[in-house]
PDB file of C-alpha atoms in Angstrom:
ATOM      1  CA  PHE A   1       0.000   0.000   0.000  1.00 78.00           C
ATOM      2  CA  ALA A   2       0.956   3.608  -0.618  1.00 68.00           C
ATOM      3  CA  PRO A   3      -0.640   6.881   0.481  1.00 71.00           C
ATOM      4  CA  ALA A   4      -3.687   7.694  -1.626  1.00 65.00           C
ATOM      5  CA  PRO A   5      -3.373  10.943  -3.547  1.00 65.00           C
ATOM      6  CA  GLN A   6      -5.622  13.796  -2.470  1.00 59.00           C
ATOM      7  CA  ASN A   7      -7.582  14.963  -5.485  1.00 56.00           C
ATOM      8  CA  VAL A   8      -9.502  17.721  -3.736  1.00 57.00           C
ATOM      9  CA  ALA A   9      -8.489  19.838  -0.794  1.00 54.00           C
ATOM     10  CA  THR A  10     -11.347  19.945   1.703  1.00 63.00           C
ATOM     11  CA  ALA A  11     -12.045  22.070   4.727  1.00 70.00           C
ATOM     12  CA  PRO A  12     -13.091  20.330   7.948  1.00 79.00           C
ATOM     13  CA  ALA A  13     -16.843  20.067   8.468  1.00 83.00           C
ATOM     14  CA  PRO A  14     -18.205  22.384  11.162  1.00 90.00           C
ATOM     15  CA  THR A  15     -19.362  20.973  14.493  1.00 91.00           C
ATOM     16  CA  SER A  16     -20.656  24.150  16.139  1.00 92.00           C
ATOM     17  CA  VAL A  17     -21.649  27.735  15.434  1.00 96.00           C
ATOM     18  CA  ASN A  18     -21.086  31.015  17.258  1.00 95.00           C
ATOM     19  CA  LEU A  19     -23.326  33.982  16.515  1.00 95.00           C
ATOM     20  CA  ASP A  20     -25.368  36.667  18.213  1.00 96.00           C
ATOM     21  CA  VAL A  21     -29.065  35.924  18.660  1.00 96.00           C
ATOM     22  CA  PRO A  22     -31.902  37.917  20.214  1.00 96.00           C
ATOM     23  CA  GLU A  23     -31.831  37.775  24.007  1.00 96.00           C
ATOM     24  CA  ASP A  24     -35.201  36.008  24.175  1.00 96.00           C
ATOM     25  CA  TRP A  25     -34.008  33.023  22.094  1.00 97.00           C
ATOM     26  CA  VAL A  26     -33.281  29.998  24.297  1.00 98.00           C
ATOM     27  CA  ALA A  27     -30.661  27.470  23.174  1.00 97.00           C
ATOM     28  CA  ILE A  28     -32.015  23.923  23.262  1.00 97.00           C
ATOM     29  CA  GLU A  29     -30.504  20.464  22.990  1.00 96.00           C
ATOM     30  CA  ILE A  30     -29.313  19.473  19.554  1.00 95.00           C
ATOM     31  CA  ASP A  31     -31.146  16.249  18.730  1.00 92.00           C
ATOM     32  CA  GLN A  32     -29.901  15.572  15.189  1.00 93.00           C
ATOM     33  CA  PRO A  33     -26.276  15.371  13.994  1.00 92.00           C
ATOM     34  CA  PHE A  34     -26.773  17.911  11.205  1.00 93.00           C
ATOM     35  CA  TYR A  35     -27.764  20.751  13.551  1.00 95.00           C
ATOM     36  CA  LEU A  36     -25.062  23.199  14.598  1.00 96.00           C
ATOM     37  CA  GLY A  37     -27.449  25.278  16.719  1.00 97.00           C
ATOM     38  CA  LYS A  38     -31.089  25.170  17.762  1.00 97.00           C
ATOM     39  CA  TRP A  39     -33.198  27.711  19.672  1.00 98.00           C
ATOM     40  CA  ASP A  40     -36.738  28.060  20.987  1.00 97.00           C
ATOM     41  CA  LEU A  41     -38.230  31.469  20.256  1.00 97.00           C
ATOM     42  CA  PRO A  42     -40.989  33.326  22.082  1.00 95.00           C
ATOM     43  CA  ASN A  43     -44.558  32.322  21.235  1.00 96.00           C
ATOM     44  CA  GLY A  44     -43.614  28.869  19.949  1.00 97.00           C
ATOM     45  CA  GLY A  45     -41.101  29.753  17.230  1.00 97.00           C
ATOM     46  CA  ARG A  46     -37.932  27.829  16.429  1.00 98.00           C
ATOM     47  CA  ALA A  47     -34.578  28.631  14.836  1.00 98.00           C
ATOM     48  CA  THR A  48     -32.011  26.161  13.526  1.00 97.00           C
ATOM     49  CA  ILE A  49     -28.640  26.293  11.823  1.00 97.00           C
ATOM     50  CA  SER A  50     -27.628  23.126  10.049  1.00 95.00           C
ATOM     51  CA  PHE A  51     -24.875  21.647   7.913  1.00 94.00           C
ATOM     52  CA  LEU A  52     -26.057  18.867   5.611  1.00 87.00           C
ATOM     53  CA  GLY A  53     -22.763  18.081   3.915  1.00 85.00           C
ATOM     54  CA  ALA A  54     -20.562  19.554   1.239  1.00 82.00           C
ATOM     55  CA  ASN A  55     -23.240  19.752  -1.493  1.00 74.00           C
ATOM     56  CA  PHE A  56     -22.261  23.003  -3.168  1.00 70.00           C
ATOM     57  CA  ASP A  57     -24.594  22.622  -6.137  1.00 76.00           C
ATOM     58  CA  ALA A  58     -27.522  24.968  -6.642  1.00 79.00           C
ATOM     59  CA  GLU A  59     -29.882  22.012  -7.139  1.00 83.00           C
ATOM     60  CA  SER A  60     -29.503  20.724  -3.563  1.00 84.00           C
ATOM     61  CA  ILE A  61     -29.956  24.250  -2.177  1.00 85.00           C
ATOM     62  CA  SER A  62     -33.049  24.689  -4.347  1.00 84.00           C
ATOM     63  CA  MET A  63     -34.425  21.316  -3.168  1.00 87.00           C
ATOM     64  CA  ASN A  64     -34.165  22.464   0.462  1.00 88.00           C
ATOM     65  CA  PHE A  65     -35.915  25.756  -0.299  1.00 88.00           C
ATOM     66  CA  ASP A  66     -38.626  23.846  -2.214  1.00 88.00           C
ATOM     67  CA  ARG A  67     -39.130  21.515   0.760  1.00 91.00           C
ATOM     68  CA  TRP A  68     -39.472  24.524   3.076  1.00 92.00           C
ATOM     69  CA  LEU A  69     -42.020  26.146   0.716  1.00 89.00           C
ATOM     70  CA  ARG A  70     -44.187  23.000   0.686  1.00 90.00           C
ATOM     71  CA  GLN A  71     -44.628  23.401   4.458  1.00 93.00           C
ATOM     72  CA  TRP A  72     -46.519  26.702   4.002  1.00 93.00           C
ATOM     73  CA  GLU A  73     -49.821  28.013   2.713  1.00 91.00           C
ATOM     74  CA  VAL A  74     -50.343  31.609   1.672  1.00 85.00           C
ATOM     75  CA  PRO A  75     -54.001  32.726   1.345  1.00 79.00           C
ATOM     76  CA  GLY A  76     -54.828  33.882  -2.176  1.00 78.00           C
ATOM     77  CA  SER A  77     -51.474  32.713  -3.543  1.00 78.00           C
ATOM     78  CA  THR A  78     -49.023  29.865  -3.560  1.00 72.00           C
ATOM     79  CA  ALA A  79     -46.006  29.801  -1.286  1.00 66.00           C
ATOM     80  CA  GLU A  80     -43.816  29.867  -4.406  1.00 70.00           C
ATOM     81  CA  ASP A  81     -45.518  33.028  -5.694  1.00 73.00           C
ATOM     82  CA  ALA A  82     -45.543  34.814  -2.323  1.00 67.00           C
ATOM     83  CA  ARG A  83     -41.937  34.177  -1.408  1.00 67.00           C
ATOM     84  CA  ASN A  84     -39.177  36.748  -1.513  1.00 73.00           C
ATOM     85  CA  ILE A  85     -36.078  34.857  -2.596  1.00 77.00           C
ATOM     86  CA  GLY A  86     -32.738  35.967  -3.913  1.00 82.00           C
ATOM     87  CA  VAL A  87     -28.994  36.112  -3.469  1.00 86.00           C
ATOM     88  CA  TYR A  88     -27.859  39.074  -1.422  1.00 89.00           C
ATOM     89  CA  ASP A  89     -24.630  40.549  -0.142  1.00 89.00           C
ATOM     90  CA  VAL A  90     -24.790  40.847   3.648  1.00 90.00           C
ATOM     91  CA  ASN A  91     -21.704  42.596   5.041  1.00 86.00           C
ATOM     92  CA  GLY A  92     -19.589  41.176   2.221  1.00 87.00           C
ATOM     93  CA  VAL A  93     -21.013  37.642   2.538  1.00 88.00           C
ATOM     94  CA  GLY A  94     -23.056  36.194  -0.331  1.00 88.00           C
ATOM     95  CA  MET A  95     -26.217  34.574   0.968  1.00 93.00           C
ATOM     96  CA  TYR A  96     -29.296  32.958  -0.529  1.00 91.00           C
ATOM     97  CA  GLN A  97     -32.305  34.337   1.355  1.00 92.00           C
ATOM     98  CA  LEU A  98     -35.932  33.257   1.523  1.00 91.00           C
ATOM     99  CA  VAL A  99     -38.635  35.205   3.379  1.00 92.00           C
ATOM    100  CA  LEU A 100     -42.266  34.126   3.469  1.00 91.00           C
ATOM    101  CA  GLN A 101     -45.358  34.957   5.515  1.00 93.00           C
ATOM    102  CA  GLY A 102     -48.465  32.791   5.738  1.00 94.00           C
ATOM    103  CA  THR A 103     -49.647  29.626   7.498  1.00 96.00           C
ATOM    104  CA  LEU A 104     -47.123  27.026   8.609  1.00 97.00           C
ATOM    105  CA  ASN A 105     -48.847  23.677   7.962  1.00 95.00           C
ATOM    106  CA  SER A 106     -45.934  21.382   8.735  1.00 94.00           C
ATOM    107  CA  THR A 107     -45.723  21.941  12.488  1.00 93.00           C
ATOM    108  CA  ALA A 108     -43.567  18.991  13.601  1.00 92.00           C
ATOM    109  CA  GLN A 109     -40.540  21.330  13.577  1.00 90.00           C
ATOM    110  CA  VAL A 110     -42.182  23.436  16.303  1.00 94.00           C
ATOM    111  CA  GLY A 111     -43.591  20.604  18.405  1.00 91.00           C
ATOM    112  CA  GLY A 112     -46.649  19.637  16.355  1.00 93.00           C
ATOM    113  CA  GLY A 113     -50.245  20.720  16.690  1.00 94.00           C
ATOM    114  CA  ASP A 114     -52.509  22.842  14.542  1.00 96.00           C
ATOM    115  CA  PRO A 115     -51.224  24.939  11.621  1.00 97.00           C
ATOM    116  CA  ARG A 116     -49.776  28.295  12.686  1.00 97.00           C
ATOM    117  CA  GLU A 117     -51.466  31.242  10.972  1.00 97.00           C
ATOM    118  CA  ASN A 118     -49.738  34.606  10.508  1.00 97.00           C
ATOM    119  CA  TRP A 119     -46.296  33.090  10.815  1.00 97.00           C
ATOM    120  CA  MET A 120     -43.074  33.888   9.027  1.00 96.00           C
ATOM    121  CA  LEU A 121     -40.141  31.940   7.578  1.00 96.00           C
ATOM    122  CA  ILE A 122     -36.706  33.550   7.473  1.00 96.00           C
ATOM    123  CA  GLY A 123     -34.342  31.223   5.635  1.00 95.00           C
ATOM    124  CA  GLY A 124     -30.790  31.581   4.476  1.00 95.00           C
ATOM    125  CA  VAL A 125     -27.965  29.586   2.954  1.00 94.00           C
ATOM    126  CA  MET A 126     -24.383  30.718   3.262  1.00 93.00           C
ATOM    127  CA  ILE A 127     -21.695  28.961   1.212  1.00 87.00           C
ATOM    128  CA  ASN A 128     -18.465  28.376   3.130  1.00 86.00           C
ATOM    129  CA  ASP A 129     -15.225  26.569   2.279  1.00 84.00           C
ATOM    130  CA  PHE A 130     -16.640  23.374   3.782  1.00 87.00           C
ATOM    131  CA  GLY A 131     -20.088  23.651   2.161  1.00 87.00           C
ATOM    132  CA  PRO A 132     -23.468  25.335   2.609  1.00 91.00           C
ATOM    133  CA  VAL A 133     -24.837  26.199   6.044  1.00 95.00           C
ATOM    134  CA  TYR A 134     -28.609  26.601   6.401  1.00 96.00           C
ATOM    135  CA  LEU A 135     -30.505  29.042   8.622  1.00 97.00           C
ATOM    136  CA  LYS A 136     -34.213  28.425   9.234  1.00 97.00           C
ATOM    137  CA  VAL A 137     -36.250  30.637  11.561  1.00 98.00           C
ATOM    138  CA  VAL A 138     -40.023  30.213  11.946  1.00 98.00           C
ATOM    139  CA  GLY A 139     -42.338  32.077  14.287  1.00 98.00           C
ATOM    140  CA  PRO A 140     -45.182  34.572  14.513  1.00 98.00           C
ATOM    141  CA  SER A 141     -44.839  37.333  11.918  1.00 98.00           C
ATOM    142  CA  ALA A 142     -45.457  39.929  14.624  1.00 97.00           C
ATOM    143  CA  ASP A 143     -42.325  38.694  16.435  1.00 97.00           C
ATOM    144  CA  LEU A 144     -40.004  38.201  13.458  1.00 97.00           C
ATOM    145  CA  GLU A 145     -40.871  40.827  10.865  1.00 96.00           C
ATOM    146  CA  SER A 146     -38.784  43.572  12.478  1.00 96.00           C
ATOM    147  CA  GLN A 147     -35.876  41.174  13.153  1.00 96.00           C
ATOM    148  CA  ALA A 148     -35.320  39.704   9.677  1.00 95.00           C
ATOM    149  CA  ASP A 149     -32.485  42.005   8.585  1.00 94.00           C
ATOM    150  CA  ALA A 150     -30.668  41.684  11.927  1.00 96.00           C
ATOM    151  CA  ILE A 151     -31.005  37.882  11.791  1.00 97.00           C
ATOM    152  CA  PHE A 152     -29.399  37.788   8.335  1.00 96.00           C
ATOM    153  CA  VAL A 153     -26.551  40.076   9.493  1.00 95.00           C
ATOM    154  CA  SER A 154     -25.910  37.880  12.527  1.00 96.00           C
ATOM    155  CA  PHE A 155     -25.893  34.747  10.340  1.00 96.00           C
ATOM    156  CA  ALA A 156     -23.431  36.422   7.939  1.00 95.00           C
ATOM    157  CA  THR A 157     -20.992  37.053  10.816  1.00 95.00           C
ATOM    158  CA  ALA A 158     -21.322  33.562  12.353  1.00 95.00           C
ATOM    159  CA  THR A 159     -18.156  31.566  12.938  1.00 94.00           C
ATOM    160  CA  PHE A 160     -17.893  27.806  12.639  1.00 92.00           C
TER     161      PHE A 160
END
């Protein structure tokens, strides 16, 4: 045997995240290996940051956004039509962003129960040397609407 050649230089996968969050977010136990951080928000909301592997391709990012959109209903529209999605520069960091307001139908992520009306999704994907990192924040629109920009800035300055 001889040492195998390295074809691609890779960065180590992240195992944790450090970032500023609103003071009323409460860190909770990480129950899945892909989560880097998980918080309970006031009024039943939830925030997660996850690393799903080094899939840099736009198709896998799009599949995650599509899965998130299927969890929502927007009266008088479809979630796809009502979303605000794009690639933005946040403090010099390129980030895919998705913002949506409506009814969260897929409630397992927040403990189950009835659909949550007048809720908001703040989602982001930041591409790092080791791969994409996903931000997903769901909660009452009244709680999150004024925080969206600050949440994206905090995510952009996160360290792994």
